[in-house]
XYZ file of C-alpha atoms in Angstrom:
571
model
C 13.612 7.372 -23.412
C 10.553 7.445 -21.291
C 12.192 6.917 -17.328
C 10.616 3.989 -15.876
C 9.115 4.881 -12.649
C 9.136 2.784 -9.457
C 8.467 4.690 -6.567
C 6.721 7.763 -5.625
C 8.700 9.590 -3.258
C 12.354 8.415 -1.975
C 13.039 9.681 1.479
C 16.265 9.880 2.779
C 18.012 11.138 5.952
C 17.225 11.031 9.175
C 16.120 7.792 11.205
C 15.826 7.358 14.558
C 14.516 5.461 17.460
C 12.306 8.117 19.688
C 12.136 6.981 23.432
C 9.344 9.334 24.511
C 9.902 10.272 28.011
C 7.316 12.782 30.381
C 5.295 14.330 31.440
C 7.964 16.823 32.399
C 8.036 20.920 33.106
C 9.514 22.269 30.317
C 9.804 25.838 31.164
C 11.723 24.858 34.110
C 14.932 23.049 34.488
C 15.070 20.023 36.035
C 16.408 20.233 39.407
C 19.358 18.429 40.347
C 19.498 15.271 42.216
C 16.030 14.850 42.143
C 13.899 12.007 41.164
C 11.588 12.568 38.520
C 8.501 10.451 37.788
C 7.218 9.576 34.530
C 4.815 7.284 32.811
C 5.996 4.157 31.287
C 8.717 4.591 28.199
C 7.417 4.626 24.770
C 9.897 3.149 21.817
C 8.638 4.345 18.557
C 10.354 4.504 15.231
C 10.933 8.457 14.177
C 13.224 10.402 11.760
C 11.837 11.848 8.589
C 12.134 8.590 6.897
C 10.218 7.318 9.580
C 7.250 9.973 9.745
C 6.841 11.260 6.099
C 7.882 8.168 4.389
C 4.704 6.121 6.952
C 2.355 9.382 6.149
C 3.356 8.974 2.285
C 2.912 5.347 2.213
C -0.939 5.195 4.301
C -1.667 7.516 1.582
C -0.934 5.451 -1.304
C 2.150 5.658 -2.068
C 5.111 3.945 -3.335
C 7.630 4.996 -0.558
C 11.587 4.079 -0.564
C 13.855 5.007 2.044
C 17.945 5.758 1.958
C 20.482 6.122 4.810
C 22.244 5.182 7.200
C 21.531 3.096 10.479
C 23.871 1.452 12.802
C 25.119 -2.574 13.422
C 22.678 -2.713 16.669
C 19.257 -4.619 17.360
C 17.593 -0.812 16.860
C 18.143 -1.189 13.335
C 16.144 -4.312 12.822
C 13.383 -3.283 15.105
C 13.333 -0.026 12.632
C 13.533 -2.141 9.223
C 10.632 -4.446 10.358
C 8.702 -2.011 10.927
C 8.859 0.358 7.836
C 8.764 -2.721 6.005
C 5.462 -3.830 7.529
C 4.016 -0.460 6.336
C 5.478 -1.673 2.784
C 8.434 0.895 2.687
C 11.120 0.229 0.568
C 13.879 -0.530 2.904
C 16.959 -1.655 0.515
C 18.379 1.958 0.815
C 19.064 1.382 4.268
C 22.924 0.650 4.939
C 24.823 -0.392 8.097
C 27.225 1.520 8.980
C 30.458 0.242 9.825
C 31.126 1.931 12.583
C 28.101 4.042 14.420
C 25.080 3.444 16.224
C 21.662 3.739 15.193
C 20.684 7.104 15.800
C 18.316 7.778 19.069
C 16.649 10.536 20.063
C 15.116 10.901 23.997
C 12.036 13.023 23.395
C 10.708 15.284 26.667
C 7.012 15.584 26.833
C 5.244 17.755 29.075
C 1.389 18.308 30.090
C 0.634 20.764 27.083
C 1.835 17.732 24.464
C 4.874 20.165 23.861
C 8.446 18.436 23.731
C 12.034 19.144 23.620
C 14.326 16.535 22.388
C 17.597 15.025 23.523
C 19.611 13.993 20.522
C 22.122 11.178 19.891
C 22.338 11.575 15.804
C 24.543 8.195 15.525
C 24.881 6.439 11.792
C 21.890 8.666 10.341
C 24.049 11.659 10.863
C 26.590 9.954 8.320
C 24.955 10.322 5.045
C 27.308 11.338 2.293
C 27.757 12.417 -1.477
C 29.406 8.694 -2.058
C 25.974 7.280 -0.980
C 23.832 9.090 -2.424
C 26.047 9.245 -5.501
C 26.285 5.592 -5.590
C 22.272 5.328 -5.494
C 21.343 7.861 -8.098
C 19.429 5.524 -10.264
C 17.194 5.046 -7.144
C 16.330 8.613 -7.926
C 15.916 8.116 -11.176
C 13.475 5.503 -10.952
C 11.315 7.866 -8.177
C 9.043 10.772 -8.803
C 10.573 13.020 -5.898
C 13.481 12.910 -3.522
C 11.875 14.476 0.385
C 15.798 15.137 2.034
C 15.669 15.697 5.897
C 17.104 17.786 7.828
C 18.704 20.375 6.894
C 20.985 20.695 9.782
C 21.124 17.446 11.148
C 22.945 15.393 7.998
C 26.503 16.870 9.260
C 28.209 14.808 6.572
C 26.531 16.341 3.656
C 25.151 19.891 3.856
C 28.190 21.368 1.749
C 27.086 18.620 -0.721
C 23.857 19.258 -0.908
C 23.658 21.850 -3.917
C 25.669 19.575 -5.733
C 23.658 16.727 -4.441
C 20.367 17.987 -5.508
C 21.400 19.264 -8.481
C 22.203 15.998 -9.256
C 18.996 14.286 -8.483
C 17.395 17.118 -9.958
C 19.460 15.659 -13.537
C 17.764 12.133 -13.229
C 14.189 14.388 -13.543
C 13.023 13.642 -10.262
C 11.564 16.228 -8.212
C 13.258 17.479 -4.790
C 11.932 18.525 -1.561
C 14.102 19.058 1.825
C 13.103 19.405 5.300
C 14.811 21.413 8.118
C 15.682 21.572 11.573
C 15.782 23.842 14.331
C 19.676 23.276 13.972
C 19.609 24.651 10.244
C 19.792 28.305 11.014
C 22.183 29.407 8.664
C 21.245 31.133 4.912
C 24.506 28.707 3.945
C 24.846 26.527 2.403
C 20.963 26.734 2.263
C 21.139 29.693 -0.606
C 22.991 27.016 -2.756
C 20.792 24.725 -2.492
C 17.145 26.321 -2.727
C 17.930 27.145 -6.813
C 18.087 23.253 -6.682
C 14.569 22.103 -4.746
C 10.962 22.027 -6.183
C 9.546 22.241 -2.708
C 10.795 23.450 0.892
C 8.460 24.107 3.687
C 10.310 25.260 7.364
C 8.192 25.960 10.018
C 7.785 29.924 11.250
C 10.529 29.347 14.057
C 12.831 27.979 11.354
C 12.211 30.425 9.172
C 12.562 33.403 11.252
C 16.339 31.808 12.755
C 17.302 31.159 8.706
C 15.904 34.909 7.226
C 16.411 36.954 9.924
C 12.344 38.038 8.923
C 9.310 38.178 11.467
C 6.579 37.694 8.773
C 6.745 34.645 6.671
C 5.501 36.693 3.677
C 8.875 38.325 4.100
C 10.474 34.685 4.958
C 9.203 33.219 1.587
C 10.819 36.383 -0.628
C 14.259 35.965 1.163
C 14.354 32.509 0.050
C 13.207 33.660 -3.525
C 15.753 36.147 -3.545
C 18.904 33.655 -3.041
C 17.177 31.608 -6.183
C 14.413 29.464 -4.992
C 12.238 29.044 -7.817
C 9.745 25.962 -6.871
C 6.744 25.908 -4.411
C 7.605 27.966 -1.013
C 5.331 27.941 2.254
C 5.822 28.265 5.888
C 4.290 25.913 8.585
C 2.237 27.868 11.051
C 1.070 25.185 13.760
C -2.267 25.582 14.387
C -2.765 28.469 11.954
C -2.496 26.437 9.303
C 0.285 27.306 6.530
C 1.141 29.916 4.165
C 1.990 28.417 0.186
C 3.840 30.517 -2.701
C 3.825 28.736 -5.611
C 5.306 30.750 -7.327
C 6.848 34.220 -6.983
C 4.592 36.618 -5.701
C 1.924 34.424 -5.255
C 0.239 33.290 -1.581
C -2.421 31.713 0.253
C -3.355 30.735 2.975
C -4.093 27.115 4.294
C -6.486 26.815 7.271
C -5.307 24.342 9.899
C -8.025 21.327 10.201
C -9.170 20.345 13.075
C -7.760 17.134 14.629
C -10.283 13.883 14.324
C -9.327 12.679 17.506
C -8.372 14.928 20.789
C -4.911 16.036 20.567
C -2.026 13.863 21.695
C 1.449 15.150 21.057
C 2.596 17.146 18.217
C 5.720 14.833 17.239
C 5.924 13.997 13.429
C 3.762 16.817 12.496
C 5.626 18.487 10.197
C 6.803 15.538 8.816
C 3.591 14.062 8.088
C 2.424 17.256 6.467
C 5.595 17.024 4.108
C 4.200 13.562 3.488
C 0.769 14.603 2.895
C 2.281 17.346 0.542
C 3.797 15.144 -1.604
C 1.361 12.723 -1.897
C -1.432 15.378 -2.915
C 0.868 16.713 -6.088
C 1.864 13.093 -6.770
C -1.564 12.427 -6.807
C -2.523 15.648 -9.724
C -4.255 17.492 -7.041
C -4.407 21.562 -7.352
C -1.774 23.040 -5.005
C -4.446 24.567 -2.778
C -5.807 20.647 -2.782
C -2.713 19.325 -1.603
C -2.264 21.717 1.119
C -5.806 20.650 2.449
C -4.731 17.546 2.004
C -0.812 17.847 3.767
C -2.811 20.142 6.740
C -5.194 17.249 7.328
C -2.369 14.595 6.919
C -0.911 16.535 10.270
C -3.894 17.000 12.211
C -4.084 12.246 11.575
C -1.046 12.401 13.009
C -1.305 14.878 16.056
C -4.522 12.631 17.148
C -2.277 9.775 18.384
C 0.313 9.593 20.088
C 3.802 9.143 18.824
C 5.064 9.876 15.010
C 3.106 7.845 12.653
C 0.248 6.070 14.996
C -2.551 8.549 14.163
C -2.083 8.706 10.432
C -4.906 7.196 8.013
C -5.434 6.257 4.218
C -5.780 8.870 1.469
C -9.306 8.512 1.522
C -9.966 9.417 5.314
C -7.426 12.031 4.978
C -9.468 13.530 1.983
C -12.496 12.905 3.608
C -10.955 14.760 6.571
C -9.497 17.889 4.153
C -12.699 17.815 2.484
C -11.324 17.763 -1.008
C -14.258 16.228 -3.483
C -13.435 13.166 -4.757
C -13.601 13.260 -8.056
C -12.367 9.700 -8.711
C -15.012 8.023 -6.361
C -14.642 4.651 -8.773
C -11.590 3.173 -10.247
C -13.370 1.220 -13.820
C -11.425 -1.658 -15.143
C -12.119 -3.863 -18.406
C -12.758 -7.645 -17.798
C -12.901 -10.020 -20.772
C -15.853 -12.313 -20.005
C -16.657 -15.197 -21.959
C -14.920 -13.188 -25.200
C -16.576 -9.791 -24.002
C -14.824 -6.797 -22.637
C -17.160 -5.941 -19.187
C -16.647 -2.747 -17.671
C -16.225 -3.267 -13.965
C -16.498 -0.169 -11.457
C -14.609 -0.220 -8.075
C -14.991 2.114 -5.075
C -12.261 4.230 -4.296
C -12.674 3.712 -0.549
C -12.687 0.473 -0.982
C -9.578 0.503 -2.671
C -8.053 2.611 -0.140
C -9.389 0.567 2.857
C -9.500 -2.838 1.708
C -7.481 -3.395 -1.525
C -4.264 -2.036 -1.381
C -3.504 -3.187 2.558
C -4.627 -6.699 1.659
C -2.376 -6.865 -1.610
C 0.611 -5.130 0.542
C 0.184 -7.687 3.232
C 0.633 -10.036 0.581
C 3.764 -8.466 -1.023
C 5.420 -8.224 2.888
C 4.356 -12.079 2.779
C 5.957 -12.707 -0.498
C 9.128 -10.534 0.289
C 10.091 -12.416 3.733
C 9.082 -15.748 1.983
C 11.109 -15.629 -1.351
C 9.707 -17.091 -4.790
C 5.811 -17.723 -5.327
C 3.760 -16.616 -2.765
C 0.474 -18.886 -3.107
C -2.713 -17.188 -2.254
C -5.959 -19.691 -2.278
C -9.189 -17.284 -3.249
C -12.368 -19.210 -2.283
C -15.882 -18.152 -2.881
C -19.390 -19.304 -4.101
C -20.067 -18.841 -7.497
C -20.993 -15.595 -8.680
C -18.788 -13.866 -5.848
C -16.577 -12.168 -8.321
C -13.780 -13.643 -7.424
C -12.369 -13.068 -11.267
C -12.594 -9.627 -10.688
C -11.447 -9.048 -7.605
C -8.060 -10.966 -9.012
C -8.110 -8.708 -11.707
C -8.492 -5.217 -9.940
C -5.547 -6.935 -7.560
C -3.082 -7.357 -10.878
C -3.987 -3.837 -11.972
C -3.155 -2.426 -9.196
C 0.148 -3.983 -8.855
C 0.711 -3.371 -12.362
C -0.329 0.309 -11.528
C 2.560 0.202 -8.949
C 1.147 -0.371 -5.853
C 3.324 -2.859 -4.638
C 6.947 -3.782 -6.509
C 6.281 -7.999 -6.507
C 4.597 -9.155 -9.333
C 0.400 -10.774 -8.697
C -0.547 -13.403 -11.178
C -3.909 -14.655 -10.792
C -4.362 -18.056 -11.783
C -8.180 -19.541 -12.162
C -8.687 -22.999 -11.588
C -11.957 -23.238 -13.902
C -9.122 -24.463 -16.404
C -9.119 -27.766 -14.492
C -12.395 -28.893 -15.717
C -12.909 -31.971 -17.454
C -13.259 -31.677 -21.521
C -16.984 -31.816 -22.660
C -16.139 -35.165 -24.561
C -15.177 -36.834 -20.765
C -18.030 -35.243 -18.972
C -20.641 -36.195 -21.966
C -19.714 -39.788 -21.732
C -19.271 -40.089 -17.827
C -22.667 -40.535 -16.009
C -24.177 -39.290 -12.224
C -27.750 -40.019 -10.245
C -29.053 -36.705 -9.690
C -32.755 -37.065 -7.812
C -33.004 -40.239 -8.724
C -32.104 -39.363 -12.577
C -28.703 -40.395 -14.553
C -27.487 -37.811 -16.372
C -24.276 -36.899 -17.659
C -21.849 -35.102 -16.107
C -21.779 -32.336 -18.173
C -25.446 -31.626 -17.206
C -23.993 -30.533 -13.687
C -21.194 -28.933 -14.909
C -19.482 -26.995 -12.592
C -19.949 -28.936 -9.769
C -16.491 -30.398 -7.367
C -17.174 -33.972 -9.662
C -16.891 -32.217 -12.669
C -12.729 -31.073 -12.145
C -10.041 -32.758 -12.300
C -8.948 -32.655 -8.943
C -5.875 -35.445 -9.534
C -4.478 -32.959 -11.988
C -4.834 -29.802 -9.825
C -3.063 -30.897 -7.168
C -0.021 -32.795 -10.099
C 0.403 -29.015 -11.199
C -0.088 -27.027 -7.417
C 2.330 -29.282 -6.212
C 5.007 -28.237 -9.071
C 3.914 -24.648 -9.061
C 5.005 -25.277 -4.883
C 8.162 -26.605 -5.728
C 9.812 -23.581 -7.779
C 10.345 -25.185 -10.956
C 8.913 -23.522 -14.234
C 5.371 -23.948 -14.626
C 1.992 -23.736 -16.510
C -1.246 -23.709 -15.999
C -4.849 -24.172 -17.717
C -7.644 -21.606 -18.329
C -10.800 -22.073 -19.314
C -12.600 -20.585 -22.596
C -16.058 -19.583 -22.128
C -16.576 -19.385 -25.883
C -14.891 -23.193 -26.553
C -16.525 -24.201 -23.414
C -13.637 -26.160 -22.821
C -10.010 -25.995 -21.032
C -7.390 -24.817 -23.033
C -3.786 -26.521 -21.596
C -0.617 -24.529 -20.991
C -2.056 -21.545 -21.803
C -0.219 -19.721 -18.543
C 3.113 -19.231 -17.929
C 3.359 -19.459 -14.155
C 6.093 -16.588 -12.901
C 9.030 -17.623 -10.637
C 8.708 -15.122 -8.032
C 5.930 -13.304 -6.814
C 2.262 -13.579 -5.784
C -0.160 -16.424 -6.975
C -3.480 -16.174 -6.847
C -5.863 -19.347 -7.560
C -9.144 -18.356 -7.313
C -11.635 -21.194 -7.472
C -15.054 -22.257 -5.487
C -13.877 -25.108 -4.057
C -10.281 -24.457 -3.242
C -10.993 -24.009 0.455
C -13.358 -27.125 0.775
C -12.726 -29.373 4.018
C -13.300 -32.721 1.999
C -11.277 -35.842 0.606
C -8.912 -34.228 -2.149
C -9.816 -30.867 -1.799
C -8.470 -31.003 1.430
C -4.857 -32.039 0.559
C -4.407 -28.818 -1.501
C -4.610 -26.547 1.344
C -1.021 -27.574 2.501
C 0.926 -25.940 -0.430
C -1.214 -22.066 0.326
C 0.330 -19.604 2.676
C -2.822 -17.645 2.719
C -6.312 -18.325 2.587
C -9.145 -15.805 2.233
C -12.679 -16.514 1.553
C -15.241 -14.033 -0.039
C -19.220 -14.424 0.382
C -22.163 -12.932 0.434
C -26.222 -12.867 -0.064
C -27.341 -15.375 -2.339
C -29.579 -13.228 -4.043
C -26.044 -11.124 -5.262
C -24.485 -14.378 -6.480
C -27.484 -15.602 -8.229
C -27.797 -12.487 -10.353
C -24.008 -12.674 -11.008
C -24.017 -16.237 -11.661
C -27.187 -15.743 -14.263
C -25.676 -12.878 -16.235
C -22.758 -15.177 -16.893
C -24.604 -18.073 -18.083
C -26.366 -15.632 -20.779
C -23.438 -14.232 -21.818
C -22.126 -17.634 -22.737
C -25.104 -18.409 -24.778
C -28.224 -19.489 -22.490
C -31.402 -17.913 -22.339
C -32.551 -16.049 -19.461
C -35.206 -19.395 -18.732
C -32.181 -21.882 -19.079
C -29.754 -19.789 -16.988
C -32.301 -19.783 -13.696
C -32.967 -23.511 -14.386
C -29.259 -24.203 -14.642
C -28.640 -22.110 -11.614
C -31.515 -24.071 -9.806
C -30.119 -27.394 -10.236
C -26.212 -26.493 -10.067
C -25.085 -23.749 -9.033
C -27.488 -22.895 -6.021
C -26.059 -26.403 -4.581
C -23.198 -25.322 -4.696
C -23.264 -22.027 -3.210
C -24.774 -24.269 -0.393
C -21.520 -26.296 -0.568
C -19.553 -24.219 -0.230
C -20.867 -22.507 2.896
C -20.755 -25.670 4.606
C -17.986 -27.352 4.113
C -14.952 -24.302 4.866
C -11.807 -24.859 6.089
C -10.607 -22.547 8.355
C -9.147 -19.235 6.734
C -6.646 -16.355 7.637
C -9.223 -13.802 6.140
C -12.781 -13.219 5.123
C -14.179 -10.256 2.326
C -18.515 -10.010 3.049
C -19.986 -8.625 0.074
C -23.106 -6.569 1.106
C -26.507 -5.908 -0.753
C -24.826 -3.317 -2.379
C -21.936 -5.044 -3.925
C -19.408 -3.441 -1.610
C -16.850 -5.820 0.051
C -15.217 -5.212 3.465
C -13.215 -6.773 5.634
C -14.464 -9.237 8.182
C -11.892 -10.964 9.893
């Protein structure tokens, strides 16, 4: 049976909180008695979990994390925050009985550091745990186990550990420390991992060897058998994929001026891992793990510099060859191809719909999302790019989008109901479309059940029956909602009382010249000429693009389509 896959990478070991402390003199020690100034204390959130689980998850990926932290107000200040990068945090487990592990980091003028180590609860990982979370493992692509060293509790596990893991077919990486010196039990355990990657200094204390050509054939020797390189600072990194192959990764120069080097190595795990998750070419993913830690070495602290996978790319140069994600849309009975930026996915997209799913998680049940626009803004298929890429695993909480063009009145009602438009009565089907042509009454009977939790349904609208079509949606019980309408965010009578059952509001707009020709192409396709679509877009719908640019409630965010049909973020 095909495994069904849930996360990307689980990381597990090591987290900490880092209170960064300096500048100090490193080379000297510290004399006694004396007072020594620094600048103010930083708190930041470190540990591999921390670092290469925030590097793997700005680059796209579906990031879990497992261990241990203590019974103390550290580890909530650590959960919130992995959890607002939309880390998987239900692997985390008090511990009974020790502290959350904290690390005081020494800085001095050159951005080098030493580190003064408390390894508390983190420390305490086990078999039992990891044992008892195996299908965790078998849900993820790879398992990134940190540090070799440091996780006292398990290192004569770990062969049988990874082997383990290995069993489940997920893939297994493992980080070191400066601590893990010895060949054993690391000997054991490199038969067992598809990827390990010490730094020169850490390679040198476990090999005994000066060059890390040398390094990387003592480790094949004992049994490794996966993908092999050495970390070289700023000389990049030396790769083996395979035995008796090498080459050589340049480092890439930082985008902002140096800050610290804390996290690097971490993050360039991260960036690893996320390049061959990804179906990059090894040499690709090393570009892209090298860039990952020259982000991260531009800011200071462990995770503050990092970026999305498309900056980072940008930054590795590695050609992007998927510079559009295309989707199929049924429209009015048609399939419609739609093509979607890959920046803008990385930018935009998938931080707006994991926003959402932190929303959704700390809220419980629906999550209701109002998506307001002027006709023609494609608000259909921004919904639809949203489901796919939940479905596609970006986020674990389930997006439904729900339209409210199913609230319309039947064609029967509107033929026989009447309006004055310019001094002409017409029926209301001759301004169809417009805020008097829904049934408002009903939209807010079924919003306000949808609210409440208790099963629902909801209308859509077919563009070939030109008509609603009741029921036709079964309304799920927990996740994100999102109604997507033109007048959902209207600050009039009726329309106005809806706005208390959303917990988010975003608006999307742009030139009216992009909305007409949108608006037009959707009239033909449901049967119009190209003469009737303008004049129906004349007398309708260019009102209410008017509409509803005037009368907008205030929102929590704002998309601005441009000339070129690329959205961004305005507020």
């Amino acid at each position: 049976m095909e495994r069904q896959i849930e996360f990307d990478c689980v990381v597990c070991g090591i987290t900490t909180v880092d209170l960064i402390l300096g500048p100090a003199i490193l080379d000297e020690p510290l004399e006694k008695g004396a007072l020594h100034y620094i600048d103010p204390v930083q708190t930041i959130i470190g540990g591999i979990t921390s670092n290469s689980g925030t590097a793997l998850a700005r680059l796209g990926m579906r990031t879990a994390v497992l261990g241990y932290l203590g019974n103390d107000i550290w580890a909530e200040i650590i959960r919130e925050r992995l959890l607002t990068e939309g880390i998987d945090c239900s692997g985390l487990i008090t511990h009974p009985e020790m502290s959350t592990s904290i690390t005081g980091i020494i800085v001095d003028h050159q951005n080098d550091h030493a580190m003064l180590c408390n390894p508390g609860a983190s420390s305490q990982l086990n078999r039992n745990l990891i044992m008892g979370q195996i299908e965790m493992f078998a849900r993820s692509r790879w398992a990134l186990f940190g540090y070799y060293g440091l996780l006292i509790e398990l290192m004569d596990d770990l062969p049988f550990v990874m082997k383990q893991i290995k069993n489940t077919g997920c893939l297994t990486a493992m980080d070191t420390d400066n601590s893990g010196i010895s060949m054993e039990p690391l000997g054991r355990i490199l038969p067992h991992l598809d990827l390990y990657f010490p730094n020169e200094i850490q390679g040198k204390m476990q090999t005994g060897e000066d060059i890390p050509e040398k390094m990387i054939n003592a480790y094949r020797n004992v049994g490794a058998t996966g993908i092999l390189g050495i970390k070289l600072g700023p000389d990049g990194a030396l790769i083996s994929p395979q035995k008796g192959k090498f080459f050589k990764v340049t480092a890439i120069e930082p985008p902002e001026k140096l800050k610290d080097t804390l996290g690097a190595g971490d993050s360039f795990f991260g960036g690893l891992i996320a390049g061959l998750v990804r179906g990059l070419s090894i040499e690709d993913a090393g570009r892209l793990a090298a860039a990952t830690g020259a982000c991260n070495v531009s800011a200071a602290g462990g995770t503050a510099g990092l970026r999305n996978y498309y900056e980072t790319a940008m930054l590795a140069g590695i050609s992007n060859q998927n510079a559009n994600i295309s989707l199929s849309l049924n429209l009015a009975g048609e399939e419609t191809d739609l093509a979607f930026r890959q920046e803008e996915i990385e930018i935009l997209h998938i931080p707006l719909i994991k926003e959402m799913a932190l929303m959704q998680k700390e809220l419980g049940g629906r999550l209701i999302v109002f998506l307001a626009g002027p006709p023609g803004s494609g608000k259909t298929a921004l919904t639809a790019l949203w489901e796919d890429l939940t479905k596609k695993g970006i986020i674990d909480v389930p997006l439904q989008p729900l339209p409210m063009d199913g609230f319309h009145y039947t064609n029967d009602f509107l033929d026989q109901k009447k309006i004055m438009v310019n001094g002409r009565e017409l029926p209301l089907r001759k301004i169809k479309g417009s805020p008097e042509t829904f049934n408002l009454k009903e939209i807010q009977s079924r919003l306000s059940e949808v609210r409440s939790g208790k099963p629902s349904y909801w209308p859509v609208y077919d563009r070939q029956l030109h008509d609603p079509v009741t029921d036709a949606i079964t309304v799920i019980d927990n996740g994100i909602l999102v109604l997507e309408g033109n007048y959902l965010l209207l600050d009039e009578i009726g329309w106005r009382e809806l706005h208390r059952h959303a917990d988010k509001l975003i608006f999307i707009n742009g030139p009216e010249s992009i909305m007409r020709k949108n608006v037009v192409k959707r009239h033909q396709r449901g049967g119009l000429s190209l003469e009737e679509s303008n004049i129906r877009y004349n007398l309708v719908d260019h009102k209410n693009y008017k509409l509803v640019n005037t009368s907008l409630k205030e929102v929590n965010t704002i998309l601005q389509i441009d000339e070129n049909c690329n959205i961004r973020l305005v507020s």
